[in-house]
Amino acid sequence: MKILIYGAGVQGSYLAHILYRSGNQVDVLARNSRYDELSEQGIRLNHYLQRKQTEDRITVISALPREAYYDFIFVTAKFSDLTEIIEDVKVNISKNIVLVGNNIDTHKWEHDILQYDSSKKILFAFQLTGGKRMNGDINVLRFFKGHMLIGSLSNHQKEINILKNIINPKLYSIKVKSAMEEWLLTHAVNIVTMTALQEIHASNVNDLVKDKHGWKLVAKAQIDLYKMLERSGYQIKPALQKNLVRSPTLFTIGMSLLYRMPLLDMMQSTVEETNELFDSFEMKRQQSGMELKHFSELRGIFTYPSS
């Protein structure tokens, strides 16, 4: 299979590694300094827990020509970068698009793409892998083999089955989620609120673990968002996420312990992505007509100018 990975950060680099090692023809789209790094040294991964390094020499491109055909295009960029990228992939002749990562506007992106080309198949996925870039290398955090959750708003089981068949199951597993949109929304509630507090404290662990008021506000903001999603007709997936914040005090204790773990330094998000997620949830709040006191308070503290 001929595959394009659009984006060469942690998620894209690891996914390219897996697909390449599974015997596929893989191109990676990267720009600026990342393009230069990959052209010179290939994809170099430090598998943090496995204590090993891998290097893959993969074709690198810096632009997506309209007539360049791929069996699948995986978009592994940040949520905040999707607007520009969607404009790029929707005019390309390839038919199968997989949007990987944080995403709470699945209907919007699918509509934008299908409005241009109704024959395209749009899938949504999330790769359960963390990590960070350091000096041209990627430090990858995974506990076992790679793992992806995948689903669609329409019935695209045929395309999902193709993906499962082109990836070596010894290296990577794909699990189909029938309620992928709800899973992504639930996950985004966690990401936007917790990352906001990290950014407020500039990721200073000592300040984070001591901020009891901040963590209680995070828990209450999550409760606000879960109520809004449920009132809008969504289920919380998994339901455990909602149960974890029922007691803001216990949640605060749990987060204080969790953020003392050094592995969390390997989990990255960006201010831009957090800001974009906040803005998208705010639009959903306005559409719902609900007042979300704690969500609005947290959003007000997390100040980052919209682009």
Tab-separated table of C-alpha atoms in Angstrom:
chain	number	residue	atom	x	y	z
A	1	MET	CA	0.000	0.000	0.000
A	2	LYS	CA	1.130	3.551	-0.722
A	3	ILE	CA	0.692	5.664	2.403
A	4	LEU	CA	1.190	9.348	3.204
A	5	ILE	CA	1.748	10.534	6.757
A	6	TYR	CA	0.876	14.246	6.793
A	7	GLY	CA	2.791	15.552	9.790
A	8	ALA	CA	6.102	14.411	11.243
A	9	GLY	CA	5.815	15.038	14.977
A	10	VAL	CA	5.698	12.294	17.596
A	11	GLN	CA	2.477	10.688	16.358
A	12	GLY	CA	3.270	10.883	12.661
A	13	SER	CA	6.838	9.668	13.045
A	14	TYR	CA	5.835	6.633	15.102
A	15	LEU	CA	2.982	5.766	12.753
A	16	ALA	CA	5.294	6.072	9.738
A	17	HIS	CA	7.760	3.746	11.473
A	18	ILE	CA	5.042	1.122	12.058
A	19	LEU	CA	3.619	1.283	8.537
A	20	TYR	CA	7.090	1.179	6.967
A	21	ARG	CA	8.147	-1.786	9.116
A	22	SER	CA	4.904	-3.495	8.070
A	23	GLY	CA	6.053	-3.461	4.430
A	24	ASN	CA	4.206	-0.450	3.044
A	25	GLN	CA	5.490	2.319	0.788
A	26	VAL	CA	5.444	5.306	3.120
A	27	ASP	CA	5.954	9.005	2.405
A	28	VAL	CA	6.083	11.614	5.152
A	29	LEU	CA	5.121	15.241	4.609
A	30	ALA	CA	7.229	17.589	6.723
A	31	ARG	CA	8.256	21.208	6.454
A	32	ASN	CA	11.013	23.583	7.494
A	33	SER	CA	13.636	22.187	9.896
A	34	ARG	CA	11.786	18.885	10.325
A	35	TYR	CA	11.998	18.286	6.566
A	36	ASP	CA	15.751	18.858	6.717
A	37	GLU	CA	16.134	16.528	9.707
A	38	LEU	CA	14.233	13.672	8.086
A	39	SER	CA	15.986	14.125	4.743
A	40	GLU	CA	19.394	13.901	6.413
A	41	GLN	CA	18.876	11.220	9.051
A	42	GLY	CA	15.531	9.522	8.473
A	43	ILE	CA	13.036	8.892	11.259
A	44	ARG	CA	14.997	8.227	14.440
A	45	LEU	CA	12.973	7.004	17.383
A	46	ASN	CA	14.079	6.426	20.952
A	47	HIS	CA	11.610	3.909	22.407
A	48	TYR	CA	11.753	5.163	25.985
A	49	LEU	CA	10.473	2.188	27.994
A	50	GLN	CA	11.798	-0.454	25.595
A	51	ARG	CA	15.296	1.109	25.770
A	52	LYS	CA	15.967	0.754	22.074
A	53	GLN	CA	16.483	2.981	19.062
A	54	THR	CA	15.201	2.592	15.509
A	55	GLU	CA	16.003	4.424	12.298
A	56	ASP	CA	13.954	4.312	9.097
A	57	ARG	CA	14.924	5.941	5.799
A	58	ILE	CA	11.569	7.080	4.441
A	59	THR	CA	10.749	9.350	1.519
A	60	VAL	CA	10.123	12.906	2.711
A	61	ILE	CA	8.085	15.480	0.810
A	62	SER	CA	7.368	19.110	1.651
A	63	ALA	CA	4.095	19.584	-0.275
A	64	LEU	CA	1.137	17.480	-1.399
A	65	PRO	CA	0.562	17.692	-5.158
A	66	ARG	CA	-3.065	17.460	-6.186
A	67	GLU	CA	-2.403	14.503	-8.519
A	68	ALA	CA	-0.289	12.472	-6.058
A	69	TYR	CA	-2.296	9.341	-5.285
A	70	TYR	CA	-2.106	7.476	-1.988
A	71	ASP	CA	-4.187	4.523	-0.812
A	72	PHE	CA	-4.466	6.235	2.572
A	73	ILE	CA	-3.513	9.668	3.889
A	74	PHE	CA	-3.025	9.867	7.661
A	75	VAL	CA	-3.214	13.415	9.029
A	76	THR	CA	-1.317	13.487	12.326
A	77	ALA	CA	-1.171	17.222	12.973
A	78	LYS	CA	-2.372	19.203	15.975
A	79	PHE	CA	-6.056	20.145	16.143
A	80	SER	CA	-5.050	23.781	15.751
A	81	ASP	CA	-3.436	23.035	12.359
A	82	LEU	CA	-6.348	21.145	10.806
A	83	THR	CA	-7.996	24.043	8.985
A	84	GLU	CA	-5.024	24.569	6.682
A	85	ILE	CA	-4.358	20.861	6.215
A	86	ILE	CA	-7.969	19.982	5.369
A	87	GLU	CA	-7.808	22.500	2.519
A	88	ASP	CA	-4.767	20.615	1.244
A	89	VAL	CA	-5.997	17.026	1.464
A	90	LYS	CA	-9.525	17.610	0.217
A	91	VAL	CA	-8.320	18.698	-3.237
A	92	ASN	CA	-5.899	15.777	-3.527
A	93	ILE	CA	-7.128	12.831	-5.628
A	94	SER	CA	-6.647	10.268	-2.830
A	95	LYS	CA	-9.919	8.900	-1.470
A	96	ASN	CA	-9.173	7.573	2.032
A	97	ILE	CA	-8.375	10.151	4.721
A	98	VAL	CA	-7.658	9.293	8.373
A	99	LEU	CA	-7.630	12.211	10.817
A	100	VAL	CA	-5.522	11.133	13.807
A	101	GLY	CA	-5.469	12.977	17.127
A	102	ASN	CA	-7.540	15.336	19.264
A	103	ASN	CA	-10.692	16.266	17.391
A	104	ILE	CA	-14.038	17.613	18.607
A	105	ASP	CA	-15.305	18.893	15.262
A	106	THR	CA	-15.582	15.608	13.376
A	107	HIS	CA	-18.803	16.540	11.562
A	108	LYS	CA	-17.334	19.850	10.436
A	109	TRP	CA	-14.199	18.305	8.939
A	110	GLU	CA	-16.089	15.495	7.249
A	111	HIS	CA	-18.582	17.977	5.794
A	112	ASP	CA	-15.792	20.239	4.489
A	113	ILE	CA	-14.063	17.359	2.724
A	114	LEU	CA	-17.163	15.653	1.340
A	115	GLN	CA	-18.592	18.931	0.099
A	116	TYR	CA	-15.586	19.120	-2.225
A	117	ASP	CA	-15.430	15.397	-3.092
A	118	SER	CA	-18.313	13.204	-1.942
A	119	SER	CA	-16.485	10.011	-2.929
A	120	LYS	CA	-13.887	10.352	-0.190
A	121	LYS	CA	-13.966	8.118	2.900
A	122	ILE	CA	-13.190	9.894	6.181
A	123	LEU	CA	-11.996	8.019	9.261
A	124	PHE	CA	-11.154	9.366	12.708
A	125	ALA	CA	-8.491	7.821	14.913
A	126	PHE	CA	-6.431	8.274	18.038
A	127	GLN	CA	-3.008	6.755	18.602
A	128	LEU	CA	-2.281	5.822	22.211
A	129	THR	CA	1.322	6.976	22.131
A	130	GLY	CA	3.108	9.822	23.869
A	131	GLY	CA	6.507	11.373	23.491
A	132	LYS	CA	8.486	14.488	22.693
A	133	ARG	CA	10.969	15.792	20.160
A	134	MET	CA	14.546	16.337	21.289
A	135	ASN	CA	17.396	17.477	19.030
A	136	GLY	CA	15.955	15.922	15.890
A	137	ASP	CA	15.098	12.615	17.535
A	138	ILE	CA	11.689	11.483	18.772
A	139	ASN	CA	11.359	9.990	22.245
A	140	VAL	CA	8.355	7.652	22.091
A	141	LEU	CA	6.391	6.565	25.149
A	142	ARG	CA	4.363	3.374	24.752
A	143	PHE	CA	3.778	0.633	27.287
A	144	PHE	CA	3.392	-2.313	24.950
A	145	LYS	CA	3.064	-2.430	21.176
A	146	GLY	CA	1.538	0.524	19.361
A	147	HIS	CA	-2.220	0.907	19.552
A	148	MET	CA	-4.816	2.913	17.627
A	149	LEU	CA	-8.523	3.495	18.179
A	150	ILE	CA	-10.404	4.137	14.941
A	151	GLY	CA	-13.947	4.719	13.740
A	152	SER	CA	-16.081	6.817	11.416
A	153	LEU	CA	-19.292	8.808	11.289
A	154	SER	CA	-20.416	6.619	8.401
A	155	ASN	CA	-20.006	2.876	7.871
A	156	HIS	CA	-16.457	2.553	6.548
A	157	GLN	CA	-15.713	-0.900	7.922
A	158	LYS	CA	-14.213	-1.985	4.586
A	159	GLU	CA	-11.525	0.687	4.769
A	160	ILE	CA	-10.833	-0.104	8.437
A	161	ASN	CA	-10.387	-3.779	7.579
A	162	ILE	CA	-7.884	-2.835	4.877
A	163	LEU	CA	-5.879	-0.875	7.444
A	164	LYS	CA	-5.890	-3.768	9.871
A	165	ASN	CA	-4.546	-6.015	7.132
A	166	ILE	CA	-1.638	-3.786	6.119
A	167	ILE	CA	-0.193	-3.394	9.625
A	168	ASN	CA	1.882	-6.110	11.257
A	169	PRO	CA	-0.189	-7.210	14.292
A	170	LYS	CA	3.002	-8.060	16.180
A	171	LEU	CA	3.978	-4.393	16.039
A	172	TYR	CA	0.636	-2.610	16.315
A	173	SER	CA	-3.031	-3.171	17.037
A	174	ILE	CA	-6.099	-1.360	15.742
A	175	LYS	CA	-9.319	-1.349	17.740
A	176	VAL	CA	-12.557	-0.235	16.141
A	177	LYS	CA	-14.676	2.185	18.160
A	178	SER	CA	-18.342	2.316	17.172
A	179	ALA	CA	-18.737	5.599	19.085
A	180	MET	CA	-15.476	7.229	18.031
A	181	GLU	CA	-16.922	10.745	18.020
A	182	GLU	CA	-18.071	10.409	21.621
A	183	TRP	CA	-14.719	8.925	22.654
A	184	LEU	CA	-12.879	11.872	21.074
A	185	LEU	CA	-15.157	14.395	22.780
A	186	THR	CA	-14.702	12.724	26.155
A	187	HIS	CA	-10.940	12.582	25.725
A	188	ALA	CA	-10.815	16.232	24.664
A	189	VAL	CA	-12.548	17.256	27.899
A	190	ASN	CA	-9.600	15.756	29.761
A	191	ILE	CA	-6.985	17.232	27.472
A	192	VAL	CA	-8.254	20.808	27.349
A	193	THR	CA	-8.816	21.191	31.088
A	194	MET	CA	-5.673	19.426	32.319
A	195	THR	CA	-3.393	20.977	29.722
A	196	ALA	CA	-4.790	24.410	30.591
A	197	LEU	CA	-3.620	24.042	34.186
A	198	GLN	CA	-0.229	22.789	33.022
A	199	GLU	CA	0.155	25.849	30.823
A	200	ILE	CA	-0.989	28.187	33.584
A	201	HIS	CA	1.910	26.861	35.670
A	202	ALA	CA	4.276	26.632	32.665
A	203	SER	CA	4.461	22.861	33.302
A	204	ASN	CA	6.202	23.473	36.642
A	205	VAL	CA	5.536	20.194	38.445
A	206	ASN	CA	6.063	21.605	41.944
A	207	ASP	CA	3.476	24.310	41.348
A	208	LEU	CA	1.069	21.871	39.684
A	209	VAL	CA	0.993	19.334	42.496
A	210	LYS	CA	0.440	22.081	45.091
A	211	ASP	CA	-2.405	23.830	43.274
A	212	LYS	CA	-5.385	22.236	45.027
A	213	HIS	CA	-7.751	25.013	43.945
A	214	GLY	CA	-6.623	24.627	40.333
A	215	TRP	CA	-7.216	20.882	40.257
A	216	LYS	CA	-10.634	21.245	41.870
A	217	LEU	CA	-11.480	23.814	39.192
A	218	VAL	CA	-10.316	21.357	36.510
A	219	ALA	CA	-12.597	18.652	37.962
A	220	LYS	CA	-15.583	21.017	38.111
A	221	ALA	CA	-14.900	22.265	34.562
A	222	GLN	CA	-14.894	18.667	33.372
A	223	ILE	CA	-18.209	18.047	35.124
A	224	ASP	CA	-19.607	21.129	33.343
A	225	LEU	CA	-18.497	19.845	29.943
A	226	TYR	CA	-19.785	16.312	30.548
A	227	LYS	CA	-23.208	17.731	31.481
A	228	MET	CA	-23.220	19.825	28.323
A	229	LEU	CA	-22.287	16.849	26.135
A	230	GLU	CA	-24.963	14.653	27.705
A	231	ARG	CA	-27.609	17.337	27.307
A	232	SER	CA	-26.555	17.620	23.659
A	233	GLY	CA	-27.265	13.913	23.174
A	234	TYR	CA	-23.774	12.446	23.573
A	235	GLN	CA	-22.759	9.632	25.880
A	236	ILE	CA	-19.530	9.855	27.870
A	237	LYS	CA	-17.111	7.225	26.512
A	238	PRO	CA	-15.756	5.656	28.596
A	239	ALA	CA	-18.239	6.389	31.383
A	240	LEU	CA	-15.412	5.990	33.899
A	241	GLN	CA	-14.107	9.421	32.903
A	242	LYS	CA	-17.164	11.083	34.391
A	243	ASN	CA	-16.905	9.051	37.584
A	244	LEU	CA	-13.292	10.119	38.150
A	245	VAL	CA	-14.291	13.746	38.762
A	246	ARG	CA	-17.412	13.222	40.848
A	247	SER	CA	-15.343	14.048	43.916
A	248	PRO	CA	-13.138	17.058	43.076
A	249	THR	CA	-11.217	16.490	46.340
A	250	LEU	CA	-10.274	12.900	45.482
A	251	PHE	CA	-9.517	13.966	41.909
A	252	THR	CA	-7.134	16.623	43.250
A	253	ILE	CA	-5.298	14.072	45.381
A	254	GLY	CA	-5.043	11.700	42.424
A	255	MET	CA	-3.680	14.373	40.102
A	256	SER	CA	-1.139	15.506	42.698
A	257	LEU	CA	0.204	11.951	42.827
A	258	LEU	CA	0.027	11.433	39.076
A	259	TYR	CA	1.966	14.567	38.206
A	260	ARG	CA	4.847	13.478	40.411
A	261	MET	CA	5.547	10.680	37.932
A	262	PRO	CA	8.492	11.514	35.620
A	263	LEU	CA	6.811	9.797	32.645
A	264	LEU	CA	4.350	12.667	32.329
A	265	ASP	CA	7.167	14.820	31.008
A	266	MET	CA	6.830	12.720	27.840
A	267	MET	CA	3.226	13.788	27.250
A	268	GLN	CA	3.088	16.914	25.109
A	269	SER	CA	0.430	19.294	23.932
A	270	THR	CA	0.690	22.887	22.746
A	271	VAL	CA	-0.762	26.187	23.863
A	272	GLU	CA	-2.184	26.694	20.361
A	273	GLU	CA	-3.984	23.359	20.381
A	274	THR	CA	-5.375	23.921	23.877
A	275	ASN	CA	-6.612	27.350	22.849
A	276	GLU	CA	-8.318	25.903	19.751
A	277	LEU	CA	-9.991	23.189	21.825
A	278	PHE	CA	-11.230	25.793	24.297
A	279	ASP	CA	-12.684	27.849	21.454
A	280	SER	CA	-14.441	24.817	19.947
A	281	PHE	CA	-15.941	23.803	23.289
A	282	GLU	CA	-17.054	27.404	23.810
A	283	MET	CA	-18.898	27.282	20.476
A	284	LYS	CA	-20.611	24.073	21.593
A	285	ARG	CA	-21.518	25.758	24.887
A	286	GLN	CA	-23.090	28.665	23.050
A	287	GLN	CA	-25.033	26.283	20.818
A	288	SER	CA	-26.310	24.413	23.887
A	289	GLY	CA	-27.417	27.610	25.613
A	290	MET	CA	-25.952	26.373	28.905
A	291	GLU	CA	-24.004	28.413	31.417
A	292	LEU	CA	-20.854	26.535	32.386
A	293	LYS	CA	-19.489	28.496	35.340
A	294	HIS	CA	-16.349	26.488	36.051
A	295	PHE	CA	-15.449	25.857	32.419
A	296	SER	CA	-15.737	29.589	31.745
A	297	GLU	CA	-13.632	30.394	34.807
A	298	LEU	CA	-10.856	28.019	33.730
A	299	ARG	CA	-11.011	29.349	30.177
A	300	GLY	CA	-10.746	32.884	31.526
A	301	ILE	CA	-7.615	32.048	33.516
A	302	PHE	CA	-6.062	30.317	30.539
A	303	THR	CA	-5.449	33.385	28.419
A	304	TYR	CA	-4.041	32.949	24.942
A	305	PRO	CA	-4.969	35.223	22.036
A	306	SER	CA	-6.910	33.663	19.192
A	307	SER	CA	-5.155	33.821	15.827
